[in-house]
PDB file of C-alpha atoms in Angstrom:
ATOM      1  CA  UNK A   1       0.000   0.000   0.000  1.00 94.00           C
ATOM      2  CA  UNK A   2       1.211   3.496  -0.871  1.00 98.00           C
ATOM      3  CA  UNK A   3       0.220   6.355   1.425  1.00 98.00           C
ATOM      4  CA  UNK A   4      -0.235   9.750  -0.227  1.00 97.00           C
ATOM      5  CA  UNK A   5       0.031  12.403   2.454  1.00 96.00           C
ATOM      6  CA  UNK A   6      -3.114  14.523   2.705  1.00 92.00           C
ATOM      7  CA  UNK A   7      -2.756  18.157   3.745  1.00 83.00           C
ATOM      8  CA  UNK A   8      -4.948  20.130   1.319  1.00 73.00           C
ATOM      9  CA  UNK A   9      -2.209  19.987  -1.340  1.00 68.00           C
ATOM     10  CA  UNK A  10      -3.500  20.629  -4.824  1.00 67.00           C
ATOM     11  CA  UNK A  11      -2.194  17.560  -6.649  1.00 80.00           C
ATOM     12  CA  UNK A  12      -3.013  14.584  -4.403  1.00 91.00           C
ATOM     13  CA  UNK A  13      -5.693  13.281  -6.782  1.00 91.00           C
ATOM     14  CA  UNK A  14      -3.346  13.615  -9.788  1.00 93.00           C
ATOM     15  CA  UNK A  15      -0.769  11.536  -7.931  1.00 96.00           C
ATOM     16  CA  UNK A  16      -3.358   8.898  -7.023  1.00 96.00           C
ATOM     17  CA  UNK A  17      -4.549   8.764 -10.664  1.00 96.00           C
ATOM     18  CA  UNK A  18      -0.962   8.278 -11.868  1.00 96.00           C
ATOM     19  CA  UNK A  19      -0.490   5.413  -9.393  1.00 97.00           C
ATOM     20  CA  UNK A  20      -3.770   3.847 -10.550  1.00 97.00           C
ATOM     21  CA  UNK A  21      -2.456   3.886 -14.139  1.00 95.00           C
ATOM     22  CA  UNK A  22       0.483   1.855 -12.824  1.00 97.00           C
ATOM     23  CA  UNK A  23      -1.903  -0.573 -11.048  1.00 97.00           C
ATOM     24  CA  UNK A  24      -0.600   0.550  -7.648  1.00 97.00           C
ATOM     25  CA  UNK A  25      -2.985   0.642  -4.705  1.00 97.00           C
ATOM     26  CA  UNK A  26      -2.864   3.883  -2.722  1.00 97.00           C
ATOM     27  CA  UNK A  27      -4.689   5.812  -0.029  1.00 97.00           C
ATOM     28  CA  UNK A  28      -4.823   9.580   0.544  1.00 96.00           C
ATOM     29  CA  UNK A  29      -4.466  10.055   4.302  1.00 96.00           C
ATOM     30  CA  UNK A  30      -3.201  12.218   7.137  1.00 95.00           C
ATOM     31  CA  UNK A  31      -3.481   9.360   9.641  1.00 96.00           C
ATOM     32  CA  UNK A  32      -0.011   8.931  11.141  1.00 96.00           C
ATOM     33  CA  UNK A  33      -0.530   5.217  11.912  1.00 97.00           C
ATOM     34  CA  UNK A  34      -1.542   4.407   8.325  1.00 98.00           C
ATOM     35  CA  UNK A  35       1.420   6.413   6.994  1.00 98.00           C
ATOM     36  CA  UNK A  36       3.844   4.589   9.317  1.00 98.00           C
ATOM     37  CA  UNK A  37       2.561   1.188   8.107  1.00 98.00           C
ATOM     38  CA  UNK A  38       2.625   2.012   4.370  1.00 98.00           C
ATOM     39  CA  UNK A  39       5.136   0.280   2.074  1.00 98.00           C
ATOM     40  CA  UNK A  40       5.927   3.609   0.381  1.00 98.00           C
ATOM     41  CA  UNK A  41       4.957   7.213   1.102  1.00 98.00           C
ATOM     42  CA  UNK A  42       4.413  10.041  -1.378  1.00 98.00           C
ATOM     43  CA  UNK A  43       4.452  13.623  -0.115  1.00 97.00           C
ATOM     44  CA  UNK A  44       2.996  15.691  -2.971  1.00 94.00           C
ATOM     45  CA  UNK A  45       2.592  19.422  -3.057  1.00 84.00           C
ATOM     46  CA  UNK A  46       1.034  22.370  -4.773  1.00 85.00           C
ATOM     47  CA  UNK A  47       0.544  25.412  -2.578  1.00 85.00           C
ATOM     48  CA  UNK A  48       2.239  27.943  -0.329  1.00 90.00           C
ATOM     49  CA  UNK A  49       5.045  26.870   2.007  1.00 93.00           C
ATOM     50  CA  UNK A  50       4.180  28.545   5.336  1.00 92.00           C
ATOM     51  CA  UNK A  51       0.463  27.670   5.347  1.00 91.00           C
ATOM     52  CA  UNK A  52       1.248  24.099   4.277  1.00 92.00           C
ATOM     53  CA  UNK A  53       3.826  23.692   7.045  1.00 93.00           C
ATOM     54  CA  UNK A  54       1.257  24.991   9.536  1.00 93.00           C
ATOM     55  CA  UNK A  55      -1.188  22.260   8.428  1.00 92.00           C
ATOM     56  CA  UNK A  56       1.530  19.606   8.680  1.00 94.00           C
ATOM     57  CA  UNK A  57       2.372  20.726  12.227  1.00 95.00           C
ATOM     58  CA  UNK A  58      -1.279  20.580  13.290  1.00 94.00           C
ATOM     59  CA  UNK A  59      -1.352  16.872  12.339  1.00 94.00           C
ATOM     60  CA  UNK A  60       2.157  16.061  13.636  1.00 96.00           C
ATOM     61  CA  UNK A  61       3.249  15.223  10.084  1.00 97.00           C
ATOM     62  CA  UNK A  62       6.242  17.592  10.300  1.00 96.00           C
ATOM     63  CA  UNK A  63       7.716  15.268  12.957  1.00 97.00           C
ATOM     64  CA  UNK A  64       6.547  12.000  11.383  1.00 98.00           C
ATOM     65  CA  UNK A  65       7.864  12.465   7.826  1.00 98.00           C
ATOM     66  CA  UNK A  66      11.595  12.918   8.697  1.00 98.00           C
ATOM     67  CA  UNK A  67      11.462   9.764  10.831  1.00 98.00           C
ATOM     68  CA  UNK A  68       9.916   7.440   8.228  1.00 98.00           C
ATOM     69  CA  UNK A  69      12.098   4.476   7.287  1.00 98.00           C
ATOM     70  CA  UNK A  70      10.337   3.250   4.135  1.00 98.00           C
ATOM     71  CA  UNK A  71      10.958   4.930   0.740  1.00 98.00           C
ATOM     72  CA  UNK A  72       9.470   8.449   0.687  1.00 98.00           C
ATOM     73  CA  UNK A  73       8.993  10.593  -2.435  1.00 98.00           C
ATOM     74  CA  UNK A  74       8.467  14.344  -2.087  1.00 97.00           C
ATOM     75  CA  UNK A  75       7.049  16.182  -5.107  1.00 97.00           C
ATOM     76  CA  UNK A  76       7.381  19.935  -5.837  1.00 96.00           C
ATOM     77  CA  UNK A  77       6.343  21.736  -2.617  1.00 95.00           C
ATOM     78  CA  UNK A  78       6.749  18.391  -0.846  1.00 96.00           C
ATOM     79  CA  UNK A  79      10.418  18.401  -1.905  1.00 97.00           C
ATOM     80  CA  UNK A  80      10.854  22.014  -0.817  1.00 97.00           C
ATOM     81  CA  UNK A  81       9.392  21.395   2.646  1.00 96.00           C
ATOM     82  CA  UNK A  82      11.795  18.480   3.103  1.00 98.00           C
ATOM     83  CA  UNK A  83      14.642  21.028   2.871  1.00 97.00           C
ATOM     84  CA  UNK A  84      16.160  23.162   5.632  1.00 96.00           C
ATOM     85  CA  UNK A  85      14.175  26.336   4.985  1.00 93.00           C
ATOM     86  CA  UNK A  86      12.180  28.223   2.381  1.00 93.00           C
ATOM     87  CA  UNK A  87      12.181  31.917   1.481  1.00 93.00           C
ATOM     88  CA  UNK A  88       8.441  31.623   0.791  1.00 92.00           C
ATOM     89  CA  UNK A  89       6.871  32.871   4.006  1.00 89.00           C
ATOM     90  CA  UNK A  90      10.282  32.536   5.728  1.00 94.00           C
ATOM     91  CA  UNK A  91       9.340  28.918   6.432  1.00 94.00           C
ATOM     92  CA  UNK A  92      11.429  26.478   8.431  1.00 95.00           C
ATOM     93  CA  UNK A  93      11.431  23.126   6.671  1.00 96.00           C
ATOM     94  CA  UNK A  94      11.924  19.588   7.982  1.00 97.00           C
ATOM     95  CA  UNK A  95      15.680  19.589   7.353  1.00 97.00           C
ATOM     96  CA  UNK A  96      15.886  16.189   5.660  1.00 98.00           C
ATOM     97  CA  UNK A  97      17.964  17.809   2.916  1.00 98.00           C
ATOM     98  CA  UNK A  98      20.516  20.387   4.075  1.00 96.00           C
ATOM     99  CA  UNK A  99      19.733  22.962   1.400  1.00 97.00           C
ATOM    100  CA  UNK A 100      17.693  26.168   1.293  1.00 95.00           C
ATOM    101  CA  UNK A 101      14.812  26.984  -1.045  1.00 97.00           C
ATOM    102  CA  UNK A 102      15.003  30.376  -2.758  1.00 96.00           C
ATOM    103  CA  UNK A 103      12.827  32.422  -5.097  1.00 95.00           C
ATOM    104  CA  UNK A 104      13.860  32.688  -8.727  1.00 95.00           C
ATOM    105  CA  UNK A 105      15.116  36.172  -9.670  1.00 91.00           C
ATOM    106  CA  UNK A 106      11.981  38.155 -10.577  1.00 81.00           C
ATOM    107  CA  UNK A 107      13.507  39.919 -13.584  1.00 81.00           C
ATOM    108  CA  UNK A 108      13.000  36.621 -15.433  1.00 82.00           C
ATOM    109  CA  UNK A 109       9.818  34.744 -16.371  1.00 90.00           C
ATOM    110  CA  UNK A 110       8.527  33.220 -13.149  1.00 92.00           C
ATOM    111  CA  UNK A 111       7.023  30.766 -12.438  1.00 93.00           C
ATOM    112  CA  UNK A 112       9.138  28.263 -14.301  1.00 95.00           C
ATOM    113  CA  UNK A 113       6.388  26.417 -16.137  1.00 95.00           C
ATOM    114  CA  UNK A 114       6.755  23.792 -18.826  1.00 95.00           C
ATOM    115  CA  UNK A 115       8.892  20.902 -20.022  1.00 97.00           C
ATOM    116  CA  UNK A 116      12.624  20.672 -19.353  1.00 96.00           C
ATOM    117  CA  UNK A 117      15.385  18.114 -19.609  1.00 96.00           C
ATOM    118  CA  UNK A 118      17.722  17.189 -16.767  1.00 96.00           C
ATOM    119  CA  UNK A 119      21.459  16.617 -16.521  1.00 95.00           C
ATOM    120  CA  UNK A 120      23.723  14.692 -14.147  1.00 95.00           C
ATOM    121  CA  UNK A 121      21.176  11.936 -13.418  1.00 95.00           C
ATOM    122  CA  UNK A 122      22.647   9.841 -10.583  1.00 94.00           C
ATOM    123  CA  UNK A 123      19.731   8.107  -8.833  1.00 93.00           C
ATOM    124  CA  UNK A 124      18.220   4.637  -9.260  1.00 91.00           C
ATOM    125  CA  UNK A 125      14.829   6.284  -9.850  1.00 95.00           C
ATOM    126  CA  UNK A 126      16.157   7.333 -13.295  1.00 97.00           C
ATOM    127  CA  UNK A 127      16.614   3.750 -14.522  1.00 96.00           C
ATOM    128  CA  UNK A 128      15.409   3.604 -18.147  1.00 96.00           C
ATOM    129  CA  UNK A 129      15.267   7.418 -18.464  1.00 96.00           C
ATOM    130  CA  UNK A 130      17.573   9.262 -20.854  1.00 89.00           C
ATOM    131  CA  UNK A 131      19.043  12.767 -20.388  1.00 82.00           C
ATOM    132  CA  UNK A 132      16.985  14.057 -23.325  1.00 87.00           C
ATOM    133  CA  UNK A 133      13.676  12.988 -21.730  1.00 95.00           C
ATOM    134  CA  UNK A 134      11.486  15.843 -20.502  1.00 96.00           C
ATOM    135  CA  UNK A 135       9.724  16.417 -17.196  1.00 98.00           C
ATOM    136  CA  UNK A 136       6.982  18.940 -16.391  1.00 97.00           C
ATOM    137  CA  UNK A 137       7.826  21.785 -13.985  1.00 97.00           C
ATOM    138  CA  UNK A 138       5.708  24.550 -12.427  1.00 95.00           C
ATOM    139  CA  UNK A 139       7.344  26.469  -9.562  1.00 95.00           C
ATOM    140  CA  UNK A 140       8.572  29.920  -8.476  1.00 95.00           C
ATOM    141  CA  UNK A 141      11.018  28.672  -5.821  1.00 96.00           C
ATOM    142  CA  UNK A 142      13.962  26.314  -6.288  1.00 97.00           C
ATOM    143  CA  UNK A 143      16.313  24.135  -4.242  1.00 97.00           C
ATOM    144  CA  UNK A 144      19.952  24.994  -4.671  1.00 95.00           C
ATOM    145  CA  UNK A 145      22.588  22.428  -5.579  1.00 97.00           C
ATOM    146  CA  UNK A 146      23.858  20.278  -2.709  1.00 96.00           C
ATOM    147  CA  UNK A 147      25.544  16.983  -1.874  1.00 97.00           C
ATOM    148  CA  UNK A 148      22.058  15.404  -2.136  1.00 97.00           C
ATOM    149  CA  UNK A 149      21.426  16.615  -5.716  1.00 98.00           C
ATOM    150  CA  UNK A 150      20.791  13.660  -8.047  1.00 97.00           C
ATOM    151  CA  UNK A 151      19.849  15.650 -11.160  1.00 97.00           C
ATOM    152  CA  UNK A 152      20.086  19.244 -12.311  1.00 97.00           C
ATOM    153  CA  UNK A 153      17.724  21.442 -14.313  1.00 97.00           C
ATOM    154  CA  UNK A 154      18.825  24.693 -15.882  1.00 95.00           C
ATOM    155  CA  UNK A 155      16.228  27.466 -15.839  1.00 95.00           C
ATOM    156  CA  UNK A 156      17.620  30.946 -15.151  1.00 92.00           C
ATOM    157  CA  UNK A 157      20.272  29.104 -13.099  1.00 95.00           C
ATOM    158  CA  UNK A 158      21.150  25.486 -12.319  1.00 97.00           C
ATOM    159  CA  UNK A 159      19.075  24.012  -9.492  1.00 98.00           C
ATOM    160  CA  UNK A 160      18.286  20.611  -7.966  1.00 98.00           C
ATOM    161  CA  UNK A 161      15.641  18.869 -10.058  1.00 98.00           C
ATOM    162  CA  UNK A 162      15.887  15.863  -7.716  1.00 98.00           C
ATOM    163  CA  UNK A 163      17.356  15.150  -4.301  1.00 98.00           C
ATOM    164  CA  UNK A 164      18.080  11.895  -2.493  1.00 98.00           C
ATOM    165  CA  UNK A 165      19.262  11.041   0.997  1.00 98.00           C
ATOM    166  CA  UNK A 166      18.959   7.494   2.336  1.00 97.00           C
ATOM    167  CA  UNK A 167      15.267   6.476   1.898  1.00 98.00           C
ATOM    168  CA  UNK A 168      14.168  10.017   0.947  1.00 98.00           C
ATOM    169  CA  UNK A 169      13.725  10.944  -2.711  1.00 98.00           C
ATOM    170  CA  UNK A 170      12.366  14.225  -4.026  1.00 98.00           C
ATOM    171  CA  UNK A 171      11.496  15.803  -7.374  1.00 98.00           C
ATOM    172  CA  UNK A 172      10.945  19.486  -8.159  1.00 98.00           C
ATOM    173  CA  UNK A 173       9.049  18.466 -11.304  1.00 97.00           C
ATOM    174  CA  UNK A 174       5.704  16.678 -11.313  1.00 97.00           C
ATOM    175  CA  UNK A 175       6.202  13.038 -12.349  1.00 97.00           C
ATOM    176  CA  UNK A 176       2.423  12.529 -12.233  1.00 96.00           C
ATOM    177  CA  UNK A 177       2.069  15.155 -15.007  1.00 95.00           C
ATOM    178  CA  UNK A 178       5.170  14.157 -16.987  1.00 97.00           C
ATOM    179  CA  UNK A 179       3.611  11.519 -19.242  1.00 95.00           C
ATOM    180  CA  UNK A 180       5.532   8.376 -20.078  1.00 96.00           C
ATOM    181  CA  UNK A 181       8.798   9.602 -18.534  1.00 97.00           C
ATOM    182  CA  UNK A 182       7.067  10.451 -15.263  1.00 97.00           C
ATOM    183  CA  UNK A 183       5.404   7.034 -15.227  1.00 97.00           C
ATOM    184  CA  UNK A 184       8.819   5.359 -15.575  1.00 97.00           C
ATOM    185  CA  UNK A 185      10.160   7.362 -12.638  1.00 98.00           C
ATOM    186  CA  UNK A 186       7.132   6.568 -10.465  1.00 98.00           C
ATOM    187  CA  UNK A 187       7.418   2.873 -11.367  1.00 97.00           C
ATOM    188  CA  UNK A 188      11.112   2.927 -10.425  1.00 98.00           C
ATOM    189  CA  UNK A 189      10.164   4.437  -7.056  1.00 98.00           C
ATOM    190  CA  UNK A 190       7.485   1.806  -6.517  1.00 97.00           C
ATOM    191  CA  UNK A 191      10.024  -0.919  -7.299  1.00 96.00           C
ATOM    192  CA  UNK A 192      12.589   0.262  -4.721  1.00 95.00           C
TER     193      UNK A 192
END
């Protein structure tokens, strides 16, 4: 069973639909006991950092997520909240990844929205994916490069498209909206 963390994030149903296409059984929940027992956990996100972190704290999810031992996948805002801190709302993150989240320079076109390729792919979740394959991004804030960076996207500046530390994986792009390539990545995560 895959637990999709519920916290009023905008793309939980899209993630569940993508998992259904892969014949994976999932549940959208904020129940800490169900999340602890799940085989895999997906922490999706579309929204604003400070209000989302407030909701996570109300449910104790801010303390639960960093202590999970099964494979965990953070998506977009989920990835950003797994980092040390976020300029959006001056939000303290969960600190799983020791990197800060910053706003793209506003003299450029922001948000970054559309299809982009990645470079420096170094994670097992990229098995069967080529550097020229595209993923779908939509975000105004980015994670800098760090020792946990497992792929890089270049938009305005190079930033972490994916992060990995131990059982924690995270994508700035939306695999659930990235067509065939996103399905491959999700399947690789499910097969961990």
